[in-house]
C-alpha cells in the first residue's frame, strides 16, 4: 500500500514538472493501490500531453467505467475527439 502511494505521488510531481513519460511509468505502478482512479486519470493526462490519443482514451475510459460521472475524465475524452 505505502509503495503504491509513493508511486502515485511521484507520478503527480512528475506531471507537474512536465515529465510525462515518467508520470506514466509511476502511475502504472500506483494503479494497484488505493489511488487507482487518480492513477488512471494521471496516466490518461500524461498520454494526452504526449499526444498518445489511444493510450489517453484507454485510461479515461477506465476512470469512467469505475465512476461514470467523473467530470475531468469525460471532458478530457471529449477533447481527444477534436
N, CA, C and O atoms as a CHARMM CRD file, in Angstrom:
* protein
*
  328
    1    1 UNK  N      0.82600  -1.20000   0.00000 PROA 1      0.00000
    2    1 UNK  CA     0.00000   0.00000   0.00000 PROA 1      0.00000
    3    1 UNK  C      0.86700   1.26000   0.00000 PROA 1      0.00000
    4    1 UNK  O      0.66500   2.15900  -0.81700 PROA 1      0.00000
    5    2 UNK  N      1.81700   1.32000   0.90400 PROA 2      0.00000
    6    2 UNK  CA     2.67100   2.50800   1.01100 PROA 2      0.00000
    7    2 UNK  C      3.48900   2.71900  -0.25300 PROA 2      0.00000
    8    2 UNK  O      3.69500   3.85300  -0.68500 PROA 2      0.00000
    9    3 UNK  N      3.95700   1.62100  -0.84700 PROA 3      0.00000
   10    3 UNK  CA     4.76300   1.72300  -2.05800 PROA 3      0.00000
   11    3 UNK  C      3.93500   2.29100  -3.21600 PROA 3      0.00000
   12    3 UNK  O      4.41200   3.14600  -3.96200 PROA 3      0.00000
   13    4 UNK  N      2.69900   1.81700  -3.36100 PROA 4      0.00000
   14    4 UNK  CA     1.86200   2.31900  -4.45300 PROA 4      0.00000
   15    4 UNK  C      1.52800   3.79300  -4.23200 PROA 4      0.00000
   16    4 UNK  O      1.44100   4.56000  -5.19100 PROA 4      0.00000
   17    5 UNK  N      1.34400   4.18600  -2.98400 PROA 5      0.00000
   18    5 UNK  CA     1.07700   5.60300  -2.69600 PROA 5      0.00000
   19    5 UNK  C      2.28200   6.46200  -3.05700 PROA 5      0.00000
   20    5 UNK  O      2.13200   7.56700  -3.57800 PROA 5      0.00000
   21    6 UNK  N      3.47200   5.95100  -2.77900 PROA 6      0.00000
   22    6 UNK  CA     4.69600   6.68300  -3.13200 PROA 6      0.00000
   23    6 UNK  C      4.77500   6.87700  -4.64400 PROA 6      0.00000
   24    6 UNK  O      5.10800   7.96200  -5.12200 PROA 6      0.00000
   25    7 UNK  N      4.46600   5.81800  -5.39400 PROA 7      0.00000
   26    7 UNK  CA     4.49300   5.93700  -6.85200 PROA 7      0.00000
   27    7 UNK  C      3.44400   6.93100  -7.35000 PROA 7      0.00000
   28    7 UNK  O      3.67400   7.65000  -8.32200 PROA 7      0.00000
   29    8 UNK  N      2.29700   6.96800  -6.68200 PROA 8      0.00000
   30    8 UNK  CA     1.26000   7.93400  -7.06000 PROA 8      0.00000
   31    8 UNK  C      1.78600   9.36800  -6.90100 PROA 8      0.00000
   32    8 UNK  O      1.61000  10.20300  -7.78800 PROA 8      0.00000
   33    9 UNK  N      2.42600   9.63700  -5.77500 PROA 9      0.00000
   34    9 UNK  CA     2.94300  10.99200  -5.55200 PROA 9      0.00000
   35    9 UNK  C      4.09600  11.32600  -6.49200 PROA 9      0.00000
   36    9 UNK  O      4.24300  12.47600  -6.90600 PROA 9      0.00000
   37   10 UNK  N      4.90700  10.33900  -6.82800 PROA 10     0.00000
   38   10 UNK  CA     5.96800  10.54500  -7.82700 PROA 10     0.00000
   39   10 UNK  C      5.32700  10.90900  -9.16300 PROA 10     0.00000
   40   10 UNK  O      5.80300  11.80400  -9.86100 PROA 10     0.00000
   41   11 UNK  N      4.24100  10.21100  -9.51800 PROA 11     0.00000
   42   11 UNK  CA     3.53700  10.49300 -10.77700 PROA 11     0.00000
   43   11 UNK  C      2.98900  11.92000 -10.77800 PROA 11     0.00000
   44   11 UNK  O      3.11800  12.63600 -11.77200 PROA 11     0.00000
   45   12 UNK  N      2.38300  12.32900  -9.67300 PROA 12     0.00000
   46   12 UNK  CA     1.82200  13.68600  -9.58200 PROA 12     0.00000
   47   12 UNK  C      2.89900  14.75700  -9.75900 PROA 12     0.00000
   48   12 UNK  O      2.72100  15.71600 -10.51100 PROA 12     0.00000
   49   13 UNK  N      4.00800  14.57800  -9.06100 PROA 13     0.00000
   50   13 UNK  CA     5.10700  15.54700  -9.12900 PROA 13     0.00000
   51   13 UNK  C      5.71000  15.56300 -10.53400 PROA 13     0.00000
   52   13 UNK  O      5.99900  16.62800 -11.07900 PROA 13     0.00000
   53   14 UNK  N      5.89600  14.38600 -11.10900 PROA 14     0.00000
   54   14 UNK  CA     6.45900  14.29600 -12.46700 PROA 14     0.00000
   55   14 UNK  C      5.56100  15.03200 -13.45600 PROA 14     0.00000
   56   14 UNK  O      6.04800  15.74100 -14.33600 PROA 14     0.00000
   57   15 UNK  N      4.24200  14.86000 -13.30700 PROA 15     0.00000
   58   15 UNK  CA     3.30600  15.52900 -14.20800 PROA 15     0.00000
   59   15 UNK  C      3.43000  17.04500 -14.07600 PROA 15     0.00000
   60   15 UNK  O      3.47900  17.76200 -15.07600 PROA 15     0.00000
   61   16 UNK  N      3.48000  17.52400 -12.83800 PROA 16     0.00000
   62   16 UNK  CA     3.60300  18.97300 -12.59700 PROA 16     0.00000
   63   16 UNK  C      4.88700  19.53600 -13.18600 PROA 16     0.00000
   64   16 UNK  O      4.94800  20.71300 -13.54000 PROA 16     0.00000
   65   17 UNK  N      5.91000  18.69700 -13.29000 PROA 17     0.00000
   66   17 UNK  CA     7.19400  19.12400 -13.84200 PROA 17     0.00000
   67   17 UNK  C      7.28900  18.88500 -15.34200 PROA 17     0.00000
   68   17 UNK  O      8.32700  19.15100 -15.94900 PROA 17     0.00000
   69   18 UNK  N      6.21700  18.38600 -15.94200 PROA 18     0.00000
   70   18 UNK  CA     6.21800  18.18200 -17.38700 PROA 18     0.00000
   71   18 UNK  C      6.96300  16.94500 -17.84100 PROA 18     0.00000
   72   18 UNK  O      7.31600  16.83000 -19.01500 PROA 18     0.00000
   73   19 UNK  N      7.20900  16.01800 -16.92900 PROA 19     0.00000
   74   19 UNK  CA     7.91200  14.77300 -17.26700 PROA 19     0.00000
   75   19 UNK  C      6.85800  13.67500 -17.43400 PROA 19     0.00000
   76   19 UNK  O      6.62600  12.87000 -16.53100 PROA 19     0.00000
   77   20 UNK  N      6.23200  13.66300 -18.60500 PROA 20     0.00000
   78   20 UNK  CA     5.05000  12.84100 -18.81600 PROA 20     0.00000
   79   20 UNK  C      5.34500  11.35300 -18.95500 PROA 20     0.00000
   80   20 UNK  O      4.54200  10.52400 -18.52600 PROA 20     0.00000
   81   21 UNK  N      6.46800  11.00800 -19.54000 PROA 21     0.00000
   82   21 UNK  CA     6.83200   9.59800 -19.66000 PROA 21     0.00000
   83   21 UNK  C      7.05800   9.00800 -18.26100 PROA 21     0.00000
   84   21 UNK  O      6.62600   7.89200 -17.97200 PROA 21     0.00000
   85   22 UNK  N      7.72700   9.75700 -17.41600 PROA 22     0.00000
   86   22 UNK  CA     7.96600   9.33300 -16.03100 PROA 22     0.00000
   87   22 UNK  C      6.63900   9.27300 -15.26200 PROA 22     0.00000
   88   22 UNK  O      6.44100   8.39400 -14.42300 PROA 22     0.00000
   89   23 UNK  N      5.74300  10.20800 -15.55300 PROA 23     0.00000
   90   23 UNK  CA     4.41800  10.20700 -14.93000 PROA 23     0.00000
   91   23 UNK  C      3.70100   8.90300 -15.24500 PROA 23     0.00000
   92   23 UNK  O      3.16500   8.24800 -14.35000 PROA 23     0.00000
   93   24 UNK  N      3.69400   8.53100 -16.50900 PROA 24     0.00000
   94   24 UNK  CA     3.00400   7.32300 -16.94300 PROA 24     0.00000
   95   24 UNK  C      3.58400   6.08700 -16.26200 PROA 24     0.00000
   96   24 UNK  O      2.84600   5.22000 -15.79200 PROA 24     0.00000
   97   25 UNK  N      4.88900   6.01700 -16.21500 PROA 25     0.00000
   98   25 UNK  CA     5.55700   4.87000 -15.59500 PROA 25     0.00000
   99   25 UNK  C      5.20000   4.76000 -14.10900 PROA 25     0.00000
  100   25 UNK  O      4.86200   3.67600 -13.63300 PROA 25     0.00000
  101   26 UNK  N      5.27200   5.85500 -13.38800 PROA 26     0.00000
  102   26 UNK  CA     4.96200   5.83500 -11.95000 PROA 26     0.00000
  103   26 UNK  C      3.47100   5.57700 -11.71400 PROA 26     0.00000
  104   26 UNK  O      3.10600   4.84100 -10.79800 PROA 26     0.00000
  105   27 UNK  N      2.61700   6.17800 -12.53300 PROA 27     0.00000
  106   27 UNK  CA     1.16900   5.97700 -12.37700 PROA 27     0.00000
  107   27 UNK  C      0.80900   4.50300 -12.56900 PROA 27     0.00000
  108   27 UNK  O     -0.02900   3.96700 -11.84300 PROA 27     0.00000
  109   28 UNK  N      1.43400   3.85700 -13.53500 PROA 28     0.00000
  110   28 UNK  CA     1.17500   2.42700 -13.76800 PROA 28     0.00000
  111   28 UNK  C      1.51200   1.60300 -12.53100 PROA 28     0.00000
  112   28 UNK  O      0.81700   0.63700 -12.21400 PROA 28     0.00000
  113   29 UNK  N      2.57300   1.98400 -11.83800 PROA 29     0.00000
  114   29 UNK  CA     2.99500   1.24100 -10.64600 PROA 29     0.00000
  115   29 UNK  C      2.10000   1.54600  -9.45100 PROA 29     0.00000
  116   29 UNK  O      2.10300   0.80900  -8.46500 PROA 29     0.00000
  117   30 UNK  N      1.33200   2.63500  -9.53700 PROA 30     0.00000
  118   30 UNK  CA     0.43500   3.02400  -8.44300 PROA 30     0.00000
  119   30 UNK  C     -0.97600   2.46700  -8.62400 PROA 30     0.00000
  120   30 UNK  O     -1.79600   2.55700  -7.71100 PROA 30     0.00000
  121   31 UNK  N     -1.26400   1.89600  -9.78500 PROA 31     0.00000
  122   31 UNK  CA    -2.63800   1.50800 -10.11900 PROA 31     0.00000
  123   31 UNK  C     -3.21100   0.37600  -9.27900 PROA 31     0.00000
  124   31 UNK  O     -4.42700   0.18600  -9.25600 PROA 31     0.00000
  125   32 UNK  N     -2.37500  -0.36800  -8.59800 PROA 32     0.00000
  126   32 UNK  CA    -2.89700  -1.44900  -7.76300 PROA 32     0.00000
  127   32 UNK  C     -3.19900  -0.98600  -6.34000 PROA 32     0.00000
  128   32 UNK  O     -3.62900  -1.77600  -5.49900 PROA 32     0.00000
  129   33 UNK  N     -2.97100   0.29500  -6.08100 PROA 33     0.00000
  130   33 UNK  CA    -3.17500   0.82400  -4.73600 PROA 33     0.00000
  131   33 UNK  C     -4.46700   1.59500  -4.57800 PROA 33     0.00000
  132   33 UNK  O     -5.32500   1.58000  -5.46200 PROA 33     0.00000
  133   34 UNK  N     -4.60200   2.27100  -3.44600 PROA 34     0.00000
  134   34 UNK  CA    -5.84000   2.99100  -3.13100 PROA 34     0.00000
  135   34 UNK  C     -6.13200   4.17400  -4.05500 PROA 34     0.00000
  136   34 UNK  O     -7.27800   4.61500  -4.13800 PROA 34     0.00000
  137   35 UNK  N     -5.13500   4.68800  -4.74000 PROA 35     0.00000
  138   35 UNK  CA    -5.35300   5.79900  -5.67000 PROA 35     0.00000
  139   35 UNK  C     -5.50900   5.32400  -7.10300 PROA 35     0.00000
  140   35 UNK  O     -5.08500   6.00100  -8.03900 PROA 35     0.00000
  141   36 UNK  N     -6.12100   4.15400  -7.27400 PROA 36     0.00000
  142   36 UNK  CA    -6.27200   3.56500  -8.60700 PROA 36     0.00000
  143   36 UNK  C     -6.93800   4.53500  -9.58000 PROA 36     0.00000
  144   36 UNK  O     -6.42300   4.75900 -10.67600 PROA 36     0.00000
  145   37 UNK  N     -8.06300   5.10600  -9.20000 PROA 37     0.00000
  146   37 UNK  CA    -8.80800   6.01800 -10.07200 PROA 37     0.00000
  147   37 UNK  C     -7.96200   7.24300 -10.44100 PROA 37     0.00000
  148   37 UNK  O     -7.88700   7.62400 -11.60900 PROA 37     0.00000
  149   38 UNK  N     -7.33700   7.84300  -9.44900 PROA 38     0.00000
  150   38 UNK  CA    -6.48500   9.01400  -9.69100 PROA 38     0.00000
  151   38 UNK  C     -5.27200   8.65700 -10.52900 PROA 38     0.00000
  152   38 UNK  O     -4.80400   9.46900 -11.32700 PROA 38     0.00000
  153   39 UNK  N     -4.76300   7.45300 -10.35300 PROA 39     0.00000
  154   39 UNK  CA    -3.61000   6.99700 -11.14600 PROA 39     0.00000
  155   39 UNK  C     -4.00300   6.82200 -12.60500 PROA 39     0.00000
  156   39 UNK  O     -3.24400   7.18200 -13.50500 PROA 39     0.00000
  157   40 UNK  N     -5.19900   6.26300 -12.84000 PROA 40     0.00000
  158   40 UNK  CA    -5.68900   6.13700 -14.22200 PROA 40     0.00000
  159   40 UNK  C     -5.82300   7.50800 -14.86000 PROA 40     0.00000
  160   40 UNK  O     -5.43900   7.70600 -16.01300 PROA 40     0.00000
  161   41 UNK  N     -6.36900   8.45200 -14.10600 PROA 41     0.00000
  162   41 UNK  CA    -6.55200   9.80900 -14.63700 PROA 41     0.00000
  163   41 UNK  C     -5.19900  10.45400 -14.95700 PROA 41     0.00000
  164   41 UNK  O     -5.02800  11.05500 -16.01700 PROA 41     0.00000
  165   42 UNK  N     -4.25100  10.32400 -14.04300 PROA 42     0.00000
  166   42 UNK  CA    -2.90400  10.87200 -14.28100 PROA 42     0.00000
  167   42 UNK  C     -2.26300  10.23600 -15.50800 PROA 42     0.00000
  168   42 UNK  O     -1.65100  10.92100 -16.32900 PROA 42     0.00000
  169   43 UNK  N     -2.41000   8.92100 -15.62200 PROA 43     0.00000
  170   43 UNK  CA    -1.84800   8.21700 -16.78000 PROA 43     0.00000
  171   43 UNK  C     -2.49800   8.72500 -18.06600 PROA 43     0.00000
  172   43 UNK  O     -1.81700   8.95600 -19.06500 PROA 43     0.00000
  173   44 UNK  N     -3.81200   8.89700 -18.03400 PROA 44     0.00000
  174   44 UNK  CA    -4.51200   9.44400 -19.19500 PROA 44     0.00000
  175   44 UNK  C     -4.03200  10.83500 -19.55000 PROA 44     0.00000
  176   44 UNK  O     -3.82200  11.15400 -20.72000 PROA 44     0.00000
  177   45 UNK  N     -3.86000  11.65500 -18.53600 PROA 45     0.00000
  178   45 UNK  CA    -3.38900  13.02300 -18.77100 PROA 45     0.00000
  179   45 UNK  C     -1.96700  13.04700 -19.31900 PROA 45     0.00000
  180   45 UNK  O     -1.63400  13.88000 -20.16200 PROA 45     0.00000
  181   46 UNK  N     -1.13200  12.13000 -18.83800 PROA 46     0.00000
  182   46 UNK  CA     0.24200  12.04700 -19.34800 PROA 46     0.00000
  183   46 UNK  C      0.22900  11.63200 -20.81900 PROA 46     0.00000
  184   46 UNK  O      0.94500  12.20400 -21.64100 PROA 46     0.00000
  185   47 UNK  N     -0.59000  10.63400 -21.14100 PROA 47     0.00000
  186   47 UNK  CA    -0.70800  10.19300 -22.54500 PROA 47     0.00000
  187   47 UNK  C     -1.22800  11.33500 -23.41300 PROA 47     0.00000
  188   47 UNK  O     -0.74500  11.55500 -24.52300 PROA 47     0.00000
  189   48 UNK  N     -2.21200  12.05200 -22.89600 PROA 48     0.00000
  190   48 UNK  CA    -2.78900  13.20200 -23.60300 PROA 48     0.00000
  191   48 UNK  C     -1.70100  14.22600 -23.94200 PROA 48     0.00000
  192   48 UNK  O     -1.61800  14.71100 -25.07100 PROA 48     0.00000
  193   49 UNK  N     -0.87800  14.54200 -22.95500 PROA 49     0.00000
  194   49 UNK  CA     0.19500  15.52400 -23.15600 PROA 49     0.00000
  195   49 UNK  C      1.24000  15.03300 -24.15600 PROA 49     0.00000
  196   49 UNK  O      1.87000  15.83100 -24.85000 PROA 49     0.00000
  197   50 UNK  N      1.41800  13.70600 -24.22400 PROA 50     0.00000
  198   50 UNK  CA     2.38500  13.13000 -25.16500 PROA 50     0.00000
  199   50 UNK  C      1.74600  12.86000 -26.52800 PROA 50     0.00000
  200   50 UNK  O      2.37000  12.26900 -27.40900 PROA 50     0.00000
  201   51 UNK  N      0.49200  13.30100 -26.69100 PROA 51     0.00000
  202   51 UNK  CA    -0.26800  13.14500 -27.93900 PROA 51     0.00000
  203   51 UNK  C     -0.49900  11.67600 -28.31800 PROA 51     0.00000
  204   51 UNK  O     -0.55300  11.32000 -29.49500 PROA 51     0.00000
  205   52 UNK  N     -0.63300  10.83800 -27.28500 PROA 52     0.00000
  206   52 UNK  CA    -0.94000   9.41600 -27.48300 PROA 52     0.00000
  207   52 UNK  C     -2.43000   9.24600 -27.19700 PROA 52     0.00000
  208   52 UNK  O     -2.83000   8.86000 -26.09900 PROA 52     0.00000
  209   53 UNK  N     -3.23700   9.54500 -28.21000 PROA 53     0.00000
  210   53 UNK  CA    -4.69200   9.59900 -28.02400 PROA 53     0.00000
  211   53 UNK  C     -5.30400   8.27100 -27.61200 PROA 53     0.00000
  212   53 UNK  O     -6.16800   8.23900 -26.73600 PROA 53     0.00000
  213   54 UNK  N     -4.88000   7.18500 -28.21900 PROA 54     0.00000
  214   54 UNK  CA    -5.44300   5.87400 -27.89400 PROA 54     0.00000
  215   54 UNK  C     -5.13700   5.50400 -26.44500 PROA 54     0.00000
  216   54 UNK  O     -5.99600   5.00000 -25.72200 PROA 54     0.00000
  217   55 UNK  N     -3.92400   5.75800 -26.04900 PROA 55     0.00000
  218   55 UNK  CA    -3.48700   5.50000 -24.67000 PROA 55     0.00000
  219   55 UNK  C     -4.32600   6.33900 -23.69900 PROA 55     0.00000
  220   55 UNK  O     -4.84300   5.81800 -22.71100 PROA 55     0.00000
  221   56 UNK  N     -4.45700   7.62100 -23.98200 PROA 56     0.00000
  222   56 UNK  CA    -5.22200   8.52200 -23.11600 PROA 56     0.00000
  223   56 UNK  C     -6.67300   8.06500 -23.01000 PROA 56     0.00000
  224   56 UNK  O     -7.22600   7.99400 -21.91200 PROA 56     0.00000
  225   57 UNK  N     -7.28600   7.75600 -24.14500 PROA 57     0.00000
  226   57 UNK  CA    -8.68800   7.32600 -24.15700 PROA 57     0.00000
  227   57 UNK  C     -8.86900   6.06100 -23.32000 PROA 57     0.00000
  228   57 UNK  O     -9.86300   5.91900 -22.60800 PROA 57     0.00000
  229   58 UNK  N     -7.92000   5.16000 -23.40700 PROA 58     0.00000
  230   58 UNK  CA    -7.99100   3.91200 -22.64500 PROA 58     0.00000
  231   58 UNK  C     -8.06100   4.18000 -21.14000 PROA 58     0.00000
  232   58 UNK  O     -8.87800   3.58500 -20.43800 PROA 58     0.00000
  233   59 UNK  N     -7.20700   5.07300 -20.65100 PROA 59     0.00000
  234   59 UNK  CA    -7.21200   5.38600 -19.22000 PROA 59     0.00000
  235   59 UNK  C     -8.44200   6.19500 -18.81400 PROA 59     0.00000
  236   59 UNK  O     -9.00300   5.96100 -17.74400 PROA 59     0.00000
  237   60 UNK  N     -8.86700   7.13100 -19.63800 PROA 60     0.00000
  238   60 UNK  CA   -10.08400   7.89200 -19.30900 PROA 60     0.00000
  239   60 UNK  C    -11.29300   6.96700 -19.25900 PROA 60     0.00000
  240   60 UNK  O    -12.17100   7.13700 -18.41300 PROA 60     0.00000
  241   61 UNK  N    -11.34300   5.98600 -20.16000 PROA 61     0.00000
  242   61 UNK  CA   -12.45500   5.02900 -20.14500 PROA 61     0.00000
  243   61 UNK  C    -12.43400   4.14400 -18.90400 PROA 61     0.00000
  244   61 UNK  O    -13.48700   3.74700 -18.40400 PROA 61     0.00000
  245   62 UNK  N    -11.23500   3.83200 -18.40400 PROA 62     0.00000
  246   62 UNK  CA   -11.13200   3.07300 -17.15300 PROA 62     0.00000
  247   62 UNK  C    -11.72000   3.89000 -16.00200 PROA 62     0.00000
  248   62 UNK  O    -12.45800   3.36600 -15.16800 PROA 62     0.00000
  249   63 UNK  N    -11.38400   5.17300 -15.97100 PROA 63     0.00000
  250   63 UNK  CA   -11.93000   6.04900 -14.92800 PROA 63     0.00000
  251   63 UNK  C    -13.44900   6.05200 -15.02000 PROA 63     0.00000
  252   63 UNK  O    -14.14300   5.90100 -14.01500 PROA 63     0.00000
  253   64 UNK  N    -13.95600   6.22400 -16.23300 PROA 64     0.00000
  254   64 UNK  CA   -15.40400   6.31400 -16.43100 PROA 64     0.00000
  255   64 UNK  C    -16.11800   4.98800 -16.17600 PROA 64     0.00000
  256   64 UNK  O    -17.29500   4.98400 -15.81500 PROA 64     0.00000
  257   65 UNK  N    -15.43600   3.88000 -16.35600 PROA 65     0.00000
  258   65 UNK  CA   -16.07900   2.59000 -16.05900 PROA 65     0.00000
  259   65 UNK  C    -16.26000   2.43300 -14.54500 PROA 65     0.00000
  260   65 UNK  O    -17.20900   1.79600 -14.08900 PROA 65     0.00000
  261   66 UNK  N    -15.35100   3.01100 -13.78400 PROA 66     0.00000
  262   66 UNK  CA   -15.44800   2.93200 -12.32400 PROA 66     0.00000
  263   66 UNK  C    -16.32700   4.04200 -11.75300 PROA 66     0.00000
  264   66 UNK  O    -17.01200   3.85500 -10.74700 PROA 66     0.00000
  265   67 UNK  N    -16.29500   5.20300 -12.41500 PROA 67     0.00000
  266   67 UNK  CA   -17.04900   6.36500 -11.93100 PROA 67     0.00000
  267   67 UNK  C    -17.61100   7.10700 -13.14900 PROA 67     0.00000
  268   67 UNK  O    -16.99700   8.05300 -13.64200 PROA 67     0.00000
  269   68 UNK  N    -18.78300   6.67200 -13.63200 PROA 68     0.00000
  270   68 UNK  CA   -19.35000   7.16600 -14.89900 PROA 68     0.00000
  271   68 UNK  C    -19.55000   8.69000 -14.99400 PROA 68     0.00000
  272   68 UNK  O    -19.58700   9.22800 -16.10000 PROA 68     0.00000
  273   69 UNK  N    -19.67400   9.36800 -13.89800 PROA 69     0.00000
  274   69 UNK  CA   -19.90600  10.81900 -13.95200 PROA 69     0.00000
  275   69 UNK  C    -18.65200  11.64000 -13.64800 PROA 69     0.00000
  276   69 UNK  O    -18.75900  12.81400 -13.29400 PROA 69     0.00000
  277   70 UNK  N    -17.48200  11.04600 -13.78000 PROA 70     0.00000
  278   70 UNK  CA   -16.23100  11.75400 -13.49100 PROA 70     0.00000
  279   70 UNK  C    -16.04600  12.87200 -14.52600 PROA 70     0.00000
  280   70 UNK  O    -15.79300  12.60800 -15.70100 PROA 70     0.00000
  281   71 UNK  N    -16.17600  14.10600 -14.07500 PROA 71     0.00000
  282   71 UNK  CA   -16.19900  15.25000 -14.99600 PROA 71     0.00000
  283   71 UNK  C    -14.90400  15.44500 -15.77000 PROA 71     0.00000
  284   71 UNK  O    -14.94100  15.66600 -16.98100 PROA 71     0.00000
  285   72 UNK  N    -13.76500  15.36900 -15.10200 PROA 72     0.00000
  286   72 UNK  CA   -12.49000  15.60200 -15.79500 PROA 72     0.00000
  287   72 UNK  C    -12.23600  14.53300 -16.85700 PROA 72     0.00000
  288   72 UNK  O    -11.80200  14.84600 -17.96600 PROA 72     0.00000
  289   73 UNK  N    -12.50500  13.27900 -16.51900 PROA 73     0.00000
  290   73 UNK  CA   -12.30800  12.20100 -17.49800 PROA 73     0.00000
  291   73 UNK  C    -13.24100  12.38500 -18.69300 PROA 73     0.00000
  292   73 UNK  O    -12.82800  12.19800 -19.83700 PROA 73     0.00000
  293   74 UNK  N    -14.49100  12.74900 -18.43400 PROA 74     0.00000
  294   74 UNK  CA   -15.45600  12.99500 -19.52500 PROA 74     0.00000
  295   74 UNK  C    -14.97800  14.13800 -20.41800 PROA 74     0.00000
  296   74 UNK  O    -14.97800  14.02800 -21.64400 PROA 74     0.00000
  297   75 UNK  N    -14.57300  15.23300 -19.78300 PROA 75     0.00000
  298   75 UNK  CA   -14.12300  16.41600 -20.53100 PROA 75     0.00000
  299   75 UNK  C    -12.89000  16.08400 -21.37000 PROA 75     0.00000
  300   75 UNK  O    -12.82000  16.44500 -22.54500 PROA 75     0.00000
  301   76 UNK  N    -11.93800  15.40900 -20.77700 PROA 76     0.00000
  302   76 UNK  CA   -10.70100  15.09700 -21.49000 PROA 76     0.00000
  303   76 UNK  C    -10.93900  14.13200 -22.64500 PROA 76     0.00000
  304   76 UNK  O    -10.29800  14.23700 -23.69100 PROA 76     0.00000
  305   77 UNK  N    -11.85300  13.19900 -22.45600 PROA 77     0.00000
  306   77 UNK  CA   -12.19700  12.27000 -23.52600 PROA 77     0.00000
  307   77 UNK  C    -12.82800  13.02900 -24.69700 PROA 77     0.00000
  308   77 UNK  O    -12.56300  12.72100 -25.85900 PROA 77     0.00000
  309   78 UNK  N    -13.65100  14.00900 -24.38600 PROA 78     0.00000
  310   78 UNK  CA   -14.27000  14.86100 -25.41900 PROA 78     0.00000
  311   78 UNK  C    -13.18800  15.65000 -26.16000 PROA 78     0.00000
  312   78 UNK  O    -13.23700  15.77300 -27.38400 PROA 78     0.00000
  313   79 UNK  N    -12.21800  16.17800 -25.42600 PROA 79     0.00000
  314   79 UNK  CA   -11.12800  16.95300 -26.04900 PROA 79     0.00000
  315   79 UNK  C    -10.30000  16.08700 -27.01100 PROA 79     0.00000
  316   79 UNK  O     -9.77800  16.58700 -28.00700 PROA 79     0.00000
  317   80 UNK  N    -10.18500  14.79700 -26.70800 PROA 80     0.00000
  318   80 UNK  CA    -9.42100  13.88800 -27.57700 PROA 80     0.00000
  319   80 UNK  C    -10.01700  13.76600 -28.96000 PROA 80     0.00000
  320   80 UNK  O     -9.30200  13.55000 -29.93800 PROA 80     0.00000
  321   81 UNK  N    -11.33100  13.90400 -29.03900 PROA 81     0.00000
  322   81 UNK  CA   -12.00300  13.69700 -30.33000 PROA 81     0.00000
  323   81 UNK  C    -11.96400  14.93200 -31.21400 PROA 81     0.00000
  324   81 UNK  O    -12.52600  14.92100 -32.30800 PROA 81     0.00000
  325   82 UNK  N    -11.32100  15.98100 -30.76800 PROA 82     0.00000
  326   82 UNK  CA   -11.22900  17.20800 -31.57300 PROA 82     0.00000
  327   82 UNK  C    -10.00300  17.21800 -32.44500 PROA 82     0.00000
  328   82 UNK  O     -9.77900  18.17700 -33.18400 PROA 82     0.00000
